[in-house]
mmCIF file of C-alpha atoms and ligand atoms in Angstrom:
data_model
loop_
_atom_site.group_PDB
_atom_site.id
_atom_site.type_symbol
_atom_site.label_atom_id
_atom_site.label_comp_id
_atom_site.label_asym_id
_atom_site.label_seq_id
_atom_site.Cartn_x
_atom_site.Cartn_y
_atom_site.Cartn_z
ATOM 1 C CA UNK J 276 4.160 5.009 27.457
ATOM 2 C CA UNK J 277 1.052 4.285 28.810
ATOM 3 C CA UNK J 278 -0.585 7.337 30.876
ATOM 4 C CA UNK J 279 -3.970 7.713 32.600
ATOM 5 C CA UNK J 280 -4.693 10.639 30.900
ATOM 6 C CA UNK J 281 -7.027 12.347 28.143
ATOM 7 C CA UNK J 282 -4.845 12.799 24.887
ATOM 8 C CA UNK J 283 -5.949 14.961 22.151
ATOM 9 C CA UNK J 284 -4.047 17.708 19.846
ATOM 10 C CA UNK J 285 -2.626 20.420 22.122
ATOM 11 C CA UNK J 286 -3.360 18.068 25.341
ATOM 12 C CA UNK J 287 -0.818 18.721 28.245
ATOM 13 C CA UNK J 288 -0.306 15.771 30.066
ATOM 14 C CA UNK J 289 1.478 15.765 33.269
ATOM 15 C CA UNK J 290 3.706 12.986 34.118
ATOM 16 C CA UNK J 291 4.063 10.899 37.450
ATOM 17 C CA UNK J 292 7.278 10.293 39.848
ATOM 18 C CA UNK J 293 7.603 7.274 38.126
ATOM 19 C CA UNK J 294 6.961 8.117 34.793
ATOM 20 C CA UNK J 295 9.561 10.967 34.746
ATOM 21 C CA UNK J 296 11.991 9.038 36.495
ATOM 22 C CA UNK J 297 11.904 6.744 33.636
ATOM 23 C CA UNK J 298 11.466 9.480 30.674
ATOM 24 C CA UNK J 299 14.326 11.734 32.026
ATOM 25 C CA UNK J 300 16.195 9.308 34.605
ATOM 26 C CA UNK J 301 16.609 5.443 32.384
ATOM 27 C CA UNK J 302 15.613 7.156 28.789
ATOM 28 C CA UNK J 303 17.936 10.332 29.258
ATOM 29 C CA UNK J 304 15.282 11.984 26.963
ATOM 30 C CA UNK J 305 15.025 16.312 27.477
ATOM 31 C CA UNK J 306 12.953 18.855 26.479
ATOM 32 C CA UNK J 307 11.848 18.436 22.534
ATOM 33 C CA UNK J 308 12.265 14.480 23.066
ATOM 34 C CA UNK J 309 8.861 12.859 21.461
ATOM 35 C CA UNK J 310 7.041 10.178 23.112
ATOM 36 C CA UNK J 311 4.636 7.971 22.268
ATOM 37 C CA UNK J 312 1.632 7.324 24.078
ATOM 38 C CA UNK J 313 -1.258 5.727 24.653
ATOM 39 C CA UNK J 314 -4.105 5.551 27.724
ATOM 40 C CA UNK J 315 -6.630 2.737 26.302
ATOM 41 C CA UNK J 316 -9.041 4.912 24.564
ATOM 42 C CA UNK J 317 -7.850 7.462 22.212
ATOM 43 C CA UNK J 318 -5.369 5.402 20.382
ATOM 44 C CA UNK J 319 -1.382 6.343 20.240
ATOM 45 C CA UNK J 320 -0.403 9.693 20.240
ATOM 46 C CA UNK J 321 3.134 11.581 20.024
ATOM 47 C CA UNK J 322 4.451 13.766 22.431
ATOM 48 C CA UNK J 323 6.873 16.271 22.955
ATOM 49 C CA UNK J 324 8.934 16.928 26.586
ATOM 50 C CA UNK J 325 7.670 20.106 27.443
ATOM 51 C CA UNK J 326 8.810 20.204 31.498
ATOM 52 C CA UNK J 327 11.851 17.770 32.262
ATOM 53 C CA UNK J 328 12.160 17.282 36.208
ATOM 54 C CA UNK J 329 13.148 15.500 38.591
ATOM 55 C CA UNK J 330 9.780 14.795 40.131
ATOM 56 C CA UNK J 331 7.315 14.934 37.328
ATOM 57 C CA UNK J 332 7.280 16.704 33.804
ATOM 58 C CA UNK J 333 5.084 17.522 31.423
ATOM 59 C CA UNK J 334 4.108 16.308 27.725
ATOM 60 C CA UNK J 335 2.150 17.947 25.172
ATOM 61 C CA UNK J 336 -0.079 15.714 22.568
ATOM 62 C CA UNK J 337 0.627 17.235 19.022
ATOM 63 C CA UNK J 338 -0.718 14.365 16.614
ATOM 64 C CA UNK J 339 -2.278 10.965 16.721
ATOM 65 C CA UNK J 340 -0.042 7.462 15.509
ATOM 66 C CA UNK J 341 -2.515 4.948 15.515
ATOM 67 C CA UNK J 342 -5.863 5.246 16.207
ATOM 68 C CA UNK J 343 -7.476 2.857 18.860
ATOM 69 C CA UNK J 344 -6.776 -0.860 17.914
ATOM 70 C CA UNK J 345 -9.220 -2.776 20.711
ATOM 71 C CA UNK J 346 -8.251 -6.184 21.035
ATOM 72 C CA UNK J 347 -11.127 -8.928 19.902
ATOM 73 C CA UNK J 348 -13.316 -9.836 22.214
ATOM 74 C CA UNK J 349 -11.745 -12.432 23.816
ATOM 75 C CA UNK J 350 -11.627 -13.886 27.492
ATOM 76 C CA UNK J 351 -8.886 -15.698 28.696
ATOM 77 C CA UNK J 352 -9.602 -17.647 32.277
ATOM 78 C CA UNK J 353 -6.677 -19.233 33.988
ATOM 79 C CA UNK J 354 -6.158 -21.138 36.792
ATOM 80 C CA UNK J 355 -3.082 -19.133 38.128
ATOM 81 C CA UNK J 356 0.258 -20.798 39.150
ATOM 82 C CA UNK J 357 3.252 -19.675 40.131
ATOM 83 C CA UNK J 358 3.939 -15.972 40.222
ATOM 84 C CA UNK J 359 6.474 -16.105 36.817
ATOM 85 C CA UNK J 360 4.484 -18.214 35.181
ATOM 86 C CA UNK J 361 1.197 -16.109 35.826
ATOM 87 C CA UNK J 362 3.025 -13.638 34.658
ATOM 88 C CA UNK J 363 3.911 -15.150 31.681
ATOM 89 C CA UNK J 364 0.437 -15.659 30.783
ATOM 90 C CA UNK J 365 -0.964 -12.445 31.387
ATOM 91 C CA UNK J 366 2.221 -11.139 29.289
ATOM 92 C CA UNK J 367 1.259 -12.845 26.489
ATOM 93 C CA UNK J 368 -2.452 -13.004 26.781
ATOM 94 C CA UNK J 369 -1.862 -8.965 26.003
ATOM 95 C CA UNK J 370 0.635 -9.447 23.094
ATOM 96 C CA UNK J 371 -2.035 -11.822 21.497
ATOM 97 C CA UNK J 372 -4.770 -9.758 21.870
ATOM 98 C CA UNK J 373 -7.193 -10.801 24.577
ATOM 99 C CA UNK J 374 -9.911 -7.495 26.089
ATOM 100 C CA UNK J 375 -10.221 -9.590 29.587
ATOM 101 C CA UNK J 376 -8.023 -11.455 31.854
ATOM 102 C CA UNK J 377 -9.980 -13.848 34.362
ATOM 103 C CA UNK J 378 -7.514 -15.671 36.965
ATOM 104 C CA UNK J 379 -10.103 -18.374 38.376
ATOM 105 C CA UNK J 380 -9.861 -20.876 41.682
ATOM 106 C CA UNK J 381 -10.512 -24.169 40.402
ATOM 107 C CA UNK J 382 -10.400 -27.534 43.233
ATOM 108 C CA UNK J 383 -6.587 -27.801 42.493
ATOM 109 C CA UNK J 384 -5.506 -24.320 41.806
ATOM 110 C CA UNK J 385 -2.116 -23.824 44.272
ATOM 111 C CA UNK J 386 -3.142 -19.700 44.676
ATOM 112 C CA UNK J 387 -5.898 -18.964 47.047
ATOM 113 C CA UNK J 388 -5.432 -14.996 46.310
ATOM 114 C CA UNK J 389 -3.536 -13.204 43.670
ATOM 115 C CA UNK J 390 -2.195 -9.811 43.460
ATOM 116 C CA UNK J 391 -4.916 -8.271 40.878
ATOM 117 C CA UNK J 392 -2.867 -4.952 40.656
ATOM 118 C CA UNK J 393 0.232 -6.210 40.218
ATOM 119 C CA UNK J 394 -0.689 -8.318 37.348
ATOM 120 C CA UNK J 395 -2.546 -5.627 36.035
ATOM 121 C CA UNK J 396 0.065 -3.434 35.595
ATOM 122 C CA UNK J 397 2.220 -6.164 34.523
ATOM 123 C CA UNK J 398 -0.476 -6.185 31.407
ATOM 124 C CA UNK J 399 0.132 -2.773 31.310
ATOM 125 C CA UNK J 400 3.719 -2.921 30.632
ATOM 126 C CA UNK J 401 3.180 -6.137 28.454
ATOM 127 C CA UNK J 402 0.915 -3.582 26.505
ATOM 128 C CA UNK J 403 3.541 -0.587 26.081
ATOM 129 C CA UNK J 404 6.595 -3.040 25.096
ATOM 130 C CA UNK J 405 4.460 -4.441 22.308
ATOM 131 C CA UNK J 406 2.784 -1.331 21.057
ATOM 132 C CA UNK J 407 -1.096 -2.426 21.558
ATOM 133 C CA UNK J 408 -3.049 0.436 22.464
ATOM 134 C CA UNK J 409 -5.282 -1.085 24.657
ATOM 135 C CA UNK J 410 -4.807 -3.014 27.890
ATOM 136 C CA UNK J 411 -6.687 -5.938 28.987
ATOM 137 C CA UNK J 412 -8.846 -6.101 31.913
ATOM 138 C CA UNK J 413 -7.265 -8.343 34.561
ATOM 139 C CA UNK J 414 -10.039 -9.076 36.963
ATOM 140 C CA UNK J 415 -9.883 -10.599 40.679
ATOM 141 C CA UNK J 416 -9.432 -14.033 41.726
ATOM 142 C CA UNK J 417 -12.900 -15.505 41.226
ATOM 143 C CA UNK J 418 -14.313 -19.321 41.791
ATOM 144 C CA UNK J 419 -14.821 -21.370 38.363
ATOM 145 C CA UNK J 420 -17.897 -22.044 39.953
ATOM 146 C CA UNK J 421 -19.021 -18.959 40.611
ATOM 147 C CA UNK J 422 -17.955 -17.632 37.193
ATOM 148 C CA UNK J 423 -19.803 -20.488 35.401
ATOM 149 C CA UNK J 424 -22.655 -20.073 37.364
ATOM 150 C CA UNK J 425 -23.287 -16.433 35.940
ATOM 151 C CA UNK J 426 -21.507 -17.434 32.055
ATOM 152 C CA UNK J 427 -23.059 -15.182 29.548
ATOM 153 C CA UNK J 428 -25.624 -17.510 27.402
ATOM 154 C CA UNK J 429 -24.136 -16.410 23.902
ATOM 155 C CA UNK J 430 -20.110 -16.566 24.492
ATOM 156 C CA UNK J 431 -18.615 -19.804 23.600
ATOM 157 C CA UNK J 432 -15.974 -21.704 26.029
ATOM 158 C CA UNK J 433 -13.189 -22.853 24.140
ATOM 159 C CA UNK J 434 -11.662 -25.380 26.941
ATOM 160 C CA UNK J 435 -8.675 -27.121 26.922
ATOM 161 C CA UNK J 436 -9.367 -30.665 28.198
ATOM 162 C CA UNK J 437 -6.184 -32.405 29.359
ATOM 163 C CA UNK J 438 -8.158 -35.078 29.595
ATOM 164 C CA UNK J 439 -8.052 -35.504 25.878
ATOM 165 C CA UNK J 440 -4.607 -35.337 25.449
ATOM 166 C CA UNK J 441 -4.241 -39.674 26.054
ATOM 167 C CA UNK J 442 -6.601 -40.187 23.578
ATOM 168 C CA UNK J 443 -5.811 -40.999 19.739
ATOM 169 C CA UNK J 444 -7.589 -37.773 17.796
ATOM 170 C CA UNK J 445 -9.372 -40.151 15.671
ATOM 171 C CA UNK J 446 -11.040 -41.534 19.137
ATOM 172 C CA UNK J 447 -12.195 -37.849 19.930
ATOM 173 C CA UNK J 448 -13.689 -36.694 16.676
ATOM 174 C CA UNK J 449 -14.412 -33.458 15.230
ATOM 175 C CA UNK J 450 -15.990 -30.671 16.333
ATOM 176 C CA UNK J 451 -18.753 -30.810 18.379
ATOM 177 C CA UNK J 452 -22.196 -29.821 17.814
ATOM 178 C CA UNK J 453 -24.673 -31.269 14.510
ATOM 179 C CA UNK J 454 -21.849 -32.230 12.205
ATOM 180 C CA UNK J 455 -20.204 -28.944 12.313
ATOM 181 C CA UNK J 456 -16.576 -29.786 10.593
ATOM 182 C CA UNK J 457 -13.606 -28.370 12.476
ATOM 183 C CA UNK J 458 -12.189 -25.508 10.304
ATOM 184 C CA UNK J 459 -9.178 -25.517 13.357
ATOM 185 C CA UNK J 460 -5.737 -26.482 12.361
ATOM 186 C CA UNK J 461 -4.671 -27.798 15.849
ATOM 187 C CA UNK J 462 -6.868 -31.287 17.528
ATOM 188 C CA UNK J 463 -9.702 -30.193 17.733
ATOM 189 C CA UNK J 464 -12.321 -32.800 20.019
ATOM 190 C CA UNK J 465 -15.602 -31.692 20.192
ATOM 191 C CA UNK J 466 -17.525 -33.224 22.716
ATOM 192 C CA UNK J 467 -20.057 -35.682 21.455
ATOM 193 C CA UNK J 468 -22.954 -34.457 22.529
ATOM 194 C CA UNK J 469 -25.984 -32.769 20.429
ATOM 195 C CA UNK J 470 -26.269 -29.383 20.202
ATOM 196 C CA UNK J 471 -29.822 -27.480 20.904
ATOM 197 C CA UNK J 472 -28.497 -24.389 21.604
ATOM 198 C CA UNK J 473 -26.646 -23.931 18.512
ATOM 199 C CA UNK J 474 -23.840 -22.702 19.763
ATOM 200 C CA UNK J 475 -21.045 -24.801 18.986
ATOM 201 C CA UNK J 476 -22.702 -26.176 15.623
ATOM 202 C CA UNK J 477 -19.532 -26.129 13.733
ATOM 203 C CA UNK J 478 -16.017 -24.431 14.830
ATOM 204 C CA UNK J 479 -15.974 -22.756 10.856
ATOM 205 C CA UNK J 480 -18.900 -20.580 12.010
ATOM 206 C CA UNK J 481 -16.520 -18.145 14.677
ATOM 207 C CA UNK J 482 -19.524 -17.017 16.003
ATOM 208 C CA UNK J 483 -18.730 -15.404 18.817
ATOM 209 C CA UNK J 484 -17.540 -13.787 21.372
ATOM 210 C CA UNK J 485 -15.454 -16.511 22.770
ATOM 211 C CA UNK J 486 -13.422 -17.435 25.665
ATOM 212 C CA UNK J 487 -10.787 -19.797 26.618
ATOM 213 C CA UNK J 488 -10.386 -21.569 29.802
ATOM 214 C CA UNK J 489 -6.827 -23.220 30.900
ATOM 215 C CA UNK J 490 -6.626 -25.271 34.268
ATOM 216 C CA UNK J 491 -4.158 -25.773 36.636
ATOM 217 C CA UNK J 492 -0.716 -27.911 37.064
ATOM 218 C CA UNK J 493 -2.835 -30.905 39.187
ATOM 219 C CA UNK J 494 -5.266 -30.377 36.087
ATOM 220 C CA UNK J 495 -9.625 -29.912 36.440
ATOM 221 C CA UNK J 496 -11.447 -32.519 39.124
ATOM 222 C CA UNK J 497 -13.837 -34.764 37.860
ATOM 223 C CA UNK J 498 -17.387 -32.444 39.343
ATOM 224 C CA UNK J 499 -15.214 -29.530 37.288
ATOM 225 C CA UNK J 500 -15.320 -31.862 33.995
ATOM 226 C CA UNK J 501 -18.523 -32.783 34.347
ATOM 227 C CA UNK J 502 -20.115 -29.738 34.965
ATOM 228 C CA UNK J 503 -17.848 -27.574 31.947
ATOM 229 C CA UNK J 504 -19.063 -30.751 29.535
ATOM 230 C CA UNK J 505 -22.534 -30.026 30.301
ATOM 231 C CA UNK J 506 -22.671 -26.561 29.278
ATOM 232 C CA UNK J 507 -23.830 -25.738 26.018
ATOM 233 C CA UNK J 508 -21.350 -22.929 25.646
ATOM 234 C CA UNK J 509 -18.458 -25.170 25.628
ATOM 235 C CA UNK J 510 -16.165 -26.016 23.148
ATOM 236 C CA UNK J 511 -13.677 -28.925 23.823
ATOM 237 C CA UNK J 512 -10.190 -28.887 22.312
ATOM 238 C CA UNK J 513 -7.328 -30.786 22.499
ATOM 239 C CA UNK J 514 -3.852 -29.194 22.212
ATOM 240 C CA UNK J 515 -1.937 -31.961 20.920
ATOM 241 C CA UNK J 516 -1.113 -35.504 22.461
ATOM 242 C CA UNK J 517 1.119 -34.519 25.482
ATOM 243 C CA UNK J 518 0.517 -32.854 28.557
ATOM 244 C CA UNK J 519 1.337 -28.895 27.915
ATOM 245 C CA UNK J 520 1.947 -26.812 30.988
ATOM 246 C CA UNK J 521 -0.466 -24.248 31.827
ATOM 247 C CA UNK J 522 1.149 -21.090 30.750
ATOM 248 C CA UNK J 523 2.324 -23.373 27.307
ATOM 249 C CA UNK J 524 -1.099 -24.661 27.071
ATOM 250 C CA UNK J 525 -2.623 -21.123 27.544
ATOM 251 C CA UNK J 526 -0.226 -19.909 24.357
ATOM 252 C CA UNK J 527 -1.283 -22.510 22.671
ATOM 253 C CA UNK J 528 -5.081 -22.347 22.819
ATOM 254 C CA UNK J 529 -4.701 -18.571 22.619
ATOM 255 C CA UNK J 530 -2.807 -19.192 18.946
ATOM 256 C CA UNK J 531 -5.122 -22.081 17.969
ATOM 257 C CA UNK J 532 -8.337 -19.591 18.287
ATOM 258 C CA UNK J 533 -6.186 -16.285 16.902
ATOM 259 C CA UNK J 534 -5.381 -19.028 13.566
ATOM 260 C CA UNK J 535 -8.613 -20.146 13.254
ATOM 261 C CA UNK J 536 -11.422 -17.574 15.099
ATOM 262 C CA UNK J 537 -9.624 -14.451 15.233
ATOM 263 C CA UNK J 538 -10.666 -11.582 13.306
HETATM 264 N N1 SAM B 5 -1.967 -33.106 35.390
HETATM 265 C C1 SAM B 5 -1.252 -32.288 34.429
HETATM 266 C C2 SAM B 5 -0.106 -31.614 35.168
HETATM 267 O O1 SAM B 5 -0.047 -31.736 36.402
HETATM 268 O O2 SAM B 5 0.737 -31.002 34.521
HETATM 269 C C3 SAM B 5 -2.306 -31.425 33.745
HETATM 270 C C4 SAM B 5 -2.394 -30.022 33.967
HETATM 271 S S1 SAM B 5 -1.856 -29.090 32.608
HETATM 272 C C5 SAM B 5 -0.300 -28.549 33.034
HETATM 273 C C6 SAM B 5 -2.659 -27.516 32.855
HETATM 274 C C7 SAM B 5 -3.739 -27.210 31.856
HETATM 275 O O3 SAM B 5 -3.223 -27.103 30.554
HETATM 276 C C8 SAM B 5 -4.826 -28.262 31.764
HETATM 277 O O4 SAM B 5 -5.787 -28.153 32.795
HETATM 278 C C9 SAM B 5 -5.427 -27.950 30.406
HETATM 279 O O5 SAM B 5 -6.324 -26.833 30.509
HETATM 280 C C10 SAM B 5 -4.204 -27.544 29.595
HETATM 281 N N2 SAM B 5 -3.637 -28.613 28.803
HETATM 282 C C11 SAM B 5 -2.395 -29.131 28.918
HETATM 283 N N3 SAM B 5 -2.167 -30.046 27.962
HETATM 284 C C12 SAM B 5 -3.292 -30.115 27.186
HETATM 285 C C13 SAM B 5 -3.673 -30.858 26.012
HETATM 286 N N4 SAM B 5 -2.831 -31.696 25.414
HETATM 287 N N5 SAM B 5 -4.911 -30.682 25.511
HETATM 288 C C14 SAM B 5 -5.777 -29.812 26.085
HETATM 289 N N6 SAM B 5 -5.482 -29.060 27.179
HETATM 290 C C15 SAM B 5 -4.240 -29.207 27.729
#
């Protein structure tokens, strides 16, 4: 269970209308009953029921499970679509291990707003069924544009190009950068361009951090293309010859970097 609150040996920790409702209501758990859990920081702790009510309870830490696993650092940014399928993606964006969730308006994104909050307790819960102890950071609704134009100079943009999919992967080549040779298992097109920066000499160097971009169902415009080919940050890659939907492409590009990048 995830709480927003300190745990350590001896820690009371009250519980919320919610919480208890669950604990004492769904779980039928009572006084003695050990839970597990875990607030983002201080890894997974159990619990005992020391207060069973109605409207709250309380839980005392006694020892700690698992100590703080944080997930790699890894951004996902999605164009978001519709609500289940958003929420798809930031479900399993947290079961794969991602530290930052970045929904971003691209020309032919549907959503013009999202509910940040929602989806950020939808991580949360995505979190507790899977037994991470952390939870990804799901920020706001932000322009690709906007985003790009402030991109951290030293993490790499693993994007998946649709517009690679029609193209034989002998047509695309390997990875991009000076000769770098693609250590990925999946189709991996690097864009052919030189490389000053560095960066992307070579996928078999996961130098990172990294982050993966996804676009939406009508795909990325042409000024979008252009201007994500011309960063030196970038990282084309191809997920296979057909057309994936977003929320399959973003599992897929999300595997494709844990296989080959991951840590
Ligand atoms: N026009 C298509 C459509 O309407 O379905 C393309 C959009 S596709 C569903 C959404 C996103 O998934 C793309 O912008 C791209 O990021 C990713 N994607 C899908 N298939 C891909 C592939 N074979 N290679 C690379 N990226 C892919």
């Amino acid at each position: 269970l995830f709480v927003d609150h300190p745990l350590a040996a001896g820690q009371p920790v009250p519980l919320t209308q919610d919480q208890a409702h669950y604990l004492f209501g769904v779980m039928r758990l009572g006084p003695g009953a050990a839970v597990l859990l875990f607030n983002g920081r201080d890894g997974e702790w159990r619990a005992v029921v020391a207060e069973a009510g109605k409207r709250g309870g309380m839980l005392v830490c006694e020892t700690q499970t698992a100590p703080l696993c944080p997930p790699p650092d890894l951004w996902l940014l999605f164009a978001p679509i519709k609500k289940a399928r958003t929420d798809f993606i930031v479900e399993k964006a947290t079961e794969m291990g991602v530290a930052r969730i970045m929904p971003v308006q691209t020309q032919h994104t549907n959503a013009d707003r999202i509910r940040q909050d929602r989806l950020q307790a939808h991580a949360m819960e995505a979190a507790e069924q899977c037994g991470a102890t952390a939870v990804p950071e799901v920020a706001d609704l932000a322009p690709l544009d906007r985003v790009l134009a402030t991109w951290p100079a030293e993490r790499r943009l693993m994007w998946a190009d649709e517009a690679l999919a029609g193209r034989p992967f002998a047509q695309t080549g390997d990875i991009a950068g000076a000769g770098g040779s693609s250590a990925l298992t999946g189709d991996i097109a690097g864009g052919q361009r030189g490389d000053p920066s560095g960066l992307t000499s070579g996928f078999g160097e996961p130098r990172g951090p990294w982050a993966v971009l996804i676009g939406p169902e009508g795909g990325f415009s042409a000024p979008e293309q252009a201007r994500l080919r011309a960063m030196p940050q970038i990282v084309p890659v191809r997920l296979g010859p057909r057309i994936l939907r977003a929320d399959t492409a973003a599992v897929a590009a999300l595997t494709l970097w844990q296989m080959t990048l991951g840590d």
